[in-house]
Each structure stands twice: as C-alpha cells, then as structure tokens.
Amino acid sequence: MRRNILLLLALVFLIPIARGQGLVGDLLAGKLVNPKAGQWAWYNLTDARGGKKYVIRQAIVGEEKINRKQGYWVEFEVIPEVGFKMVYKMLLTGPANDPKNIHRVIEKSGVDPAREIAIDGTTPANTTPESKRRSLGLDEVSTMNGVIRAEHYEVTQGDQVIGVWINEKINPTGIVRMRSLDGEMVLRNHGTGGENAKSIITETPLPPDEPAPSAGPKPEIKAETKPNEAAAEEKAEEQQGATP
C-alpha cells in the first residue's frame, strides 16, 4: 500500500521528472494553481504493475502562515478497492518537488490514530537532469463533470516518457490526466467547498516516535457484496453529490 501512496505522490507532483518556465513549467513542477482553501478534485488511479485501482481525493483543506510565507494544507485521501483508506496531509509553501517547501506531513491509516511524519529539512531539492517536453495539442478528456479540454504534453527524461494533460482551471494542481509506465491517473470531478473540502484528520496527531495505543487486530474490510469497482464508483458518486 505504501508503494502505491508513493506512486500517487510522484504522479501528482512529478517530483523527479520535470522543471520548466512559465505556467506549464510551474504545473509540471507540482505548483498549486491559484490555491485557495476549499478546492478539491477526485481522481481514478490505476497501478500498472499490480493492476490495483484507487479513488483518490486531493483538496486544499486549510491555510497557515510559515515565517510570513503563505502555506496550504493539501490532503490526499486514498480509497482502495479492498482494505483501509490512507490519508496524507501536507503543509506546503511551494512546489513539493523541493523538500524545503514541505513543512509538515501527517498520515492516517484506517482507524489508526493520525501520526506526524518526521521531515528531513536538510534534504536537497531534486537535482535530476533537465527534462524535455513538447505539446501534442488539445485533447478532450471525459469526466463526471463532463468533457474537459486539456493541453496534452509529453515529458521525456532519459528513457522515461510521461503523458500529462493540463487545464489551469482544474484546481488545485491543474492535472486532468497523467500516464506513465507506473500507472495512470484520470480526473473524475472537481469543485470548491462542501464535504469534499473538509479534512478527514481532525484529531491531534501522535509524534513520529510515539507508539500507537494498544489495540486488537483490525480485520480487513472488503467491499460488501458488490464488485469492488462498483463500490468505488458508488463512493465517488456520493462525493460528487457534495459539489455545490
């Protein structure tokens, strides 16, 4: 599960992949698009290696000043077909491909208590070689909100090629679709406010090294009597209902 979370974060922020100038360069580097608290988007994520599927929510659930610099709490809710959901909440003051912009990370797995993750502030920014990108024109991508026109870019670094579809009106990251050898992420729906904009992590997180309270074994939860994919669809439809 953790490998797939890392896949998600890599896909969302393109951490080792792209740098550039202007709006497109900012988006490819993981910069938030005109960020405001309350922005959210739901995506379908497929892991190409294992074929596992997830429904994920990405939202700006709060704002906080860090040394007079505006920061944003960005939350990722990851719902697998089978098992417990994972939630990651990050306080960012800039693109996440630079560790200096990541000030706090909190994670919560299933019913376990939320926990702060230790951050190494001395980690240098990504220094991978310059990547190349080229526009392949506008494509139409079908979502639950209707068809969205997005600029299709091909990003190449060495022998790695990633397809990225961008529309700057899709907050908070501008991403409509992404595809690589590791997997694919496609926008379901997006909006502002409502239940989708609220943080799931409301308790005070445990410190990084504090042991969790003793508890009995937690059973694995499977999707009732419905096919797993149908259950995931139902969850996303409920979330769409929260759109203002």
Short mmCIF file of C-alpha atoms in Angstrom, two decimals:
data_model
loop_
_atom_site.label_atom_id
_atom_site.label_comp_id
_atom_site.label_asym_id
_atom_site.label_seq_id
_atom_site.Cartn_x
_atom_site.Cartn_y
_atom_site.Cartn_z
CA MET A 1 0.00 0.00 0.00
CA ARG A 2 2.78 2.46 0.87
CA ARG A 3 4.41 1.89 -2.54
CA ASN A 4 1.16 2.91 -4.16
CA ILE A 5 0.95 6.03 -1.99
CA LEU A 6 4.43 6.97 -3.20
CA LEU A 7 3.26 6.32 -6.75
CA LEU A 8 0.36 8.68 -6.14
CA LEU A 9 2.54 11.46 -4.76
CA ALA A 10 5.03 11.03 -7.59
CA LEU A 11 2.27 11.20 -10.18
CA VAL A 12 0.60 14.21 -8.60
CA PHE A 13 3.75 16.25 -8.09
CA LEU A 14 6.03 14.80 -10.80
CA ILE A 15 8.72 15.05 -8.12
CA PRO A 16 11.67 13.64 -10.09
CA ILE A 17 10.51 14.45 -13.57
CA ALA A 18 10.09 17.98 -14.80
CA ARG A 19 11.26 21.53 -14.45
CA GLY A 20 10.38 24.46 -16.66
CA GLN A 21 9.43 28.09 -17.01
CA GLY A 22 6.07 29.82 -17.03
CA LEU A 23 2.69 28.37 -16.11
CA VAL A 24 3.25 24.97 -17.69
CA GLY A 25 6.64 24.62 -16.01
CA ASP A 26 5.08 25.54 -12.66
CA LEU A 27 2.34 22.94 -13.08
CA LEU A 28 4.79 20.24 -14.11
CA ALA A 29 6.89 21.04 -11.04
CA GLY A 30 3.92 20.48 -8.74
CA LYS A 31 2.96 24.09 -8.06
CA LEU A 32 -0.61 24.67 -6.91
CA VAL A 33 -2.85 26.60 -9.33
CA ASN A 34 -4.26 29.79 -7.80
CA PRO A 35 -4.60 27.93 -4.49
CA LYS A 36 -7.46 28.66 -2.11
CA ALA A 37 -8.81 26.70 0.82
CA GLY A 38 -11.79 24.62 -0.27
CA GLN A 39 -10.57 23.49 -3.70
CA TRP A 40 -10.81 19.75 -4.34
CA ALA A 41 -10.63 17.12 -7.07
CA TRP A 42 -11.32 13.38 -7.26
CA TYR A 43 -9.29 11.05 -9.48
CA ASN A 44 -9.17 7.42 -10.57
CA LEU A 45 -5.70 5.95 -10.05
CA THR A 46 -4.56 2.65 -11.56
CA ASP A 47 -1.28 0.97 -10.59
CA ALA A 48 0.09 -0.52 -13.81
CA ARG A 49 2.31 -3.06 -12.04
CA GLY A 50 -0.31 -4.73 -9.88
CA GLY A 51 -3.47 -3.60 -11.63
CA LYS A 52 -4.83 -2.20 -8.37
CA LYS A 53 -7.32 0.63 -8.58
CA TYR A 54 -7.95 3.53 -6.23
CA VAL A 55 -10.25 6.50 -5.94
CA ILE A 56 -8.37 9.49 -4.55
CA ARG A 57 -9.31 12.93 -3.30
CA GLN A 58 -6.95 15.88 -3.45
CA ALA A 59 -8.02 19.01 -1.57
CA ILE A 60 -6.74 22.22 -0.01
CA VAL A 61 -8.22 21.91 3.47
CA GLY A 62 -6.62 24.89 5.18
CA GLU A 63 -4.11 27.73 5.12
CA GLU A 64 -1.27 28.60 7.50
CA LYS A 65 1.50 31.20 7.52
CA ILE A 66 5.08 29.91 7.78
CA ASN A 67 7.57 32.71 8.53
CA ARG A 68 5.28 35.22 6.80
CA LYS A 69 5.00 32.94 3.76
CA GLN A 70 1.58 31.63 2.82
CA GLY A 71 1.24 27.90 3.29
CA TYR A 72 -1.51 25.48 2.32
CA TRP A 73 -2.63 22.21 3.86
CA VAL A 74 -3.03 19.76 0.96
CA GLU A 75 -4.78 16.49 1.79
CA PHE A 76 -4.81 13.21 -0.14
CA GLU A 77 -7.48 10.61 0.64
CA VAL A 78 -6.72 7.26 -1.00
CA ILE A 79 -9.54 4.70 -1.14
CA PRO A 80 -8.53 1.22 -2.38
CA GLU A 81 -10.91 -1.36 -3.81
CA VAL A 82 -10.17 -3.57 -0.79
CA GLY A 83 -8.72 -2.51 2.53
CA PHE A 84 -8.43 0.61 4.64
CA LYS A 85 -8.11 4.08 3.20
CA MET A 86 -4.99 6.18 3.73
CA VAL A 87 -4.93 9.92 4.30
CA TYR A 88 -1.89 12.16 3.89
CA LYS A 89 -1.98 15.82 4.90
CA MET A 90 0.92 18.09 3.89
CA LEU A 91 1.70 21.72 4.74
CA LEU A 92 3.31 23.27 1.65
CA THR A 93 4.69 26.72 0.87
CA GLY A 94 5.64 25.92 -2.71
CA PRO A 95 6.15 23.06 -5.17
CA ALA A 96 6.57 19.75 -3.34
CA ASN A 97 9.50 18.78 -5.56
CA ASP A 98 11.61 20.99 -3.25
CA PRO A 99 11.75 19.47 0.28
CA LYS A 100 12.20 22.96 1.75
CA ASN A 101 8.58 23.68 0.83
CA ILE A 102 7.29 20.69 2.85
CA HIS A 103 6.88 21.80 6.47
CA ARG A 104 4.65 19.12 7.97
CA VAL A 105 3.26 15.74 6.92
CA ILE A 106 0.54 13.86 8.80
CA GLU A 107 -0.69 10.39 7.89
CA LYS A 108 -3.67 8.33 8.99
CA SER A 109 -4.29 4.69 8.07
CA GLY A 110 -7.78 3.29 8.52
CA VAL A 111 -8.93 3.61 12.13
CA ASP A 112 -5.41 4.06 13.49
CA PRO A 113 -4.54 7.38 15.16
CA ALA A 114 -3.12 10.10 12.95
CA ARG A 115 0.65 10.42 13.17
CA GLU A 116 3.15 13.17 12.37
CA ILE A 117 5.91 12.10 9.96
CA ALA A 118 9.43 13.35 10.64
CA ILE A 119 10.76 15.63 7.90
CA ASP A 120 14.42 15.99 6.98
CA GLY A 121 14.75 19.69 6.20
CA THR A 122 18.33 19.24 5.03
CA THR A 123 17.37 17.12 2.02
CA PRO A 124 18.42 18.99 -1.14
CA ALA A 125 15.97 19.88 -3.85
CA ASN A 126 15.61 17.44 -6.71
CA THR A 127 18.67 17.60 -8.95
CA THR A 128 17.66 15.25 -11.75
CA PRO A 129 18.74 16.24 -15.27
CA GLU A 130 16.65 18.70 -17.25
CA SER A 131 13.69 17.04 -18.89
CA LYS A 132 12.24 17.78 -22.31
CA ARG A 133 8.61 18.42 -23.05
CA ARG A 134 6.54 19.01 -26.14
CA SER A 135 2.91 19.88 -26.67
CA LEU A 136 0.79 17.41 -28.60
CA GLY A 137 -2.18 19.77 -28.80
CA LEU A 138 -5.57 19.88 -27.13
CA ASP A 139 -7.42 16.68 -26.22
CA GLU A 140 -10.86 16.06 -24.77
CA VAL A 141 -10.98 14.08 -21.52
CA SER A 142 -14.29 12.68 -20.25
CA THR A 143 -15.05 13.26 -16.55
CA MET A 144 -18.10 13.09 -14.30
CA ASN A 145 -18.36 16.88 -14.72
CA GLY A 146 -18.45 16.49 -18.50
CA VAL A 147 -15.81 16.72 -21.20
CA ILE A 148 -12.78 18.86 -20.34
CA ARG A 149 -10.35 20.16 -22.94
CA ALA A 150 -6.75 19.83 -21.78
CA GLU A 151 -3.33 20.53 -23.27
CA HIS A 152 -1.50 17.24 -23.81
CA TYR A 153 2.23 17.30 -23.03
CA GLU A 154 4.81 14.58 -23.48
CA VAL A 155 7.57 14.84 -20.87
CA THR A 156 10.77 12.90 -21.57
CA GLN A 157 13.75 12.30 -19.31
CA GLY A 158 16.18 9.65 -20.46
CA ASP A 159 14.13 6.63 -21.47
CA GLN A 160 11.16 7.64 -19.30
CA VAL A 161 8.15 9.22 -21.01
CA ILE A 162 5.13 10.61 -19.19
CA GLY A 163 1.92 11.95 -20.69
CA VAL A 164 0.36 14.90 -18.88
CA TRP A 165 -2.94 16.60 -19.69
CA ILE A 166 -3.25 20.08 -18.15
CA ASN A 167 -6.04 22.61 -17.71
CA GLU A 168 -5.20 25.53 -15.42
CA LYS A 169 -8.86 25.86 -14.38
CA ILE A 170 -8.74 22.48 -12.63
CA ASN A 171 -7.75 23.27 -9.06
CA PRO A 172 -5.70 22.62 -7.09
CA THR A 173 -2.99 21.23 -9.42
CA GLY A 174 -4.25 21.69 -12.99
CA ILE A 175 -3.94 17.98 -13.70
CA VAL A 176 -6.67 16.35 -15.80
CA ARG A 177 -4.87 13.14 -16.68
CA MET A 178 -1.42 11.59 -16.23
CA ARG A 179 0.01 8.40 -17.65
CA SER A 180 3.37 6.66 -17.18
CA LEU A 181 4.76 3.13 -17.05
CA ASP A 182 3.90 3.08 -13.33
CA GLY A 183 0.23 3.90 -13.70
CA GLU A 184 -2.46 6.30 -14.78
CA MET A 185 -4.49 8.97 -13.01
CA VAL A 186 -7.65 10.49 -14.54
CA LEU A 187 -9.86 13.26 -13.18
CA ARG A 188 -13.35 12.22 -12.06
CA ASN A 189 -14.79 15.53 -10.85
CA HIS A 190 -13.74 18.71 -9.10
CA GLY A 191 -15.18 21.68 -7.26
CA THR A 192 -14.99 24.05 -4.31
CA GLY A 193 -16.41 23.78 -0.81
CA GLY A 194 -18.74 21.19 0.72
CA GLU A 195 -17.77 17.95 2.43
CA ASN A 196 -15.01 17.27 -0.09
CA ALA A 197 -13.17 20.37 1.11
CA LYS A 198 -13.06 19.28 4.77
CA SER A 199 -10.10 17.49 6.33
CA ILE A 200 -10.61 13.92 7.48
CA ILE A 201 -7.80 14.26 10.01
CA THR A 202 -9.31 16.21 12.88
CA GLU A 203 -7.51 14.73 15.90
CA THR A 204 -4.14 15.85 17.25
CA PRO A 205 -1.54 13.61 15.56
CA LEU A 206 0.85 11.45 17.57
CA PRO A 207 4.53 12.47 17.48
CA PRO A 208 6.65 10.49 14.98
CA ASP A 209 8.25 8.20 17.59
CA GLU A 210 5.34 7.72 19.99
CA PRO A 211 3.87 4.19 19.90
CA ALA A 212 0.23 3.89 18.99
CA PRO A 213 -2.23 2.91 21.75
CA SER A 214 -2.62 -0.84 22.11
CA ALA A 215 -5.49 -2.22 20.09
CA GLY A 216 -6.71 -5.56 18.84
CA PRO A 217 -6.05 -6.73 15.29
CA LYS A 218 -8.04 -4.83 12.73
CA PRO A 219 -9.85 -7.01 10.19
CA GLU A 220 -9.52 -6.32 6.51
CA ILE A 221 -12.63 -4.74 5.09
CA LYS A 222 -13.91 -5.87 1.71
CA ALA A 223 -16.50 -4.16 -0.41
CA GLU A 224 -19.76 -5.68 0.88
CA THR A 225 -21.45 -7.88 -1.74
CA LYS A 226 -20.82 -5.59 -4.68
CA PRO A 227 -17.95 -5.82 -7.14
CA ASN A 228 -15.10 -3.73 -5.84
CA GLU A 229 -15.12 -1.38 -8.78
CA ALA A 230 -18.84 -0.72 -8.36
CA ALA A 231 -18.29 0.12 -4.69
CA ALA A 232 -15.61 2.62 -5.63
CA GLU A 233 -17.96 4.15 -8.20
CA GLU A 234 -20.67 4.49 -5.56
CA LYS A 235 -18.26 6.25 -3.20
CA ALA A 236 -17.27 8.74 -5.89
CA GLU A 237 -20.92 9.43 -6.77
CA GLU A 238 -21.61 10.24 -3.12
CA GLN A 239 -18.69 12.68 -3.18
CA GLN A 240 -19.98 14.27 -6.38
CA GLY A 241 -23.22 14.95 -4.58
CA ALA A 242 -21.29 17.21 -2.24
CA THR A 243 -20.44 19.55 -5.13
CA PRO A 244 -22.06 22.97 -4.58
#
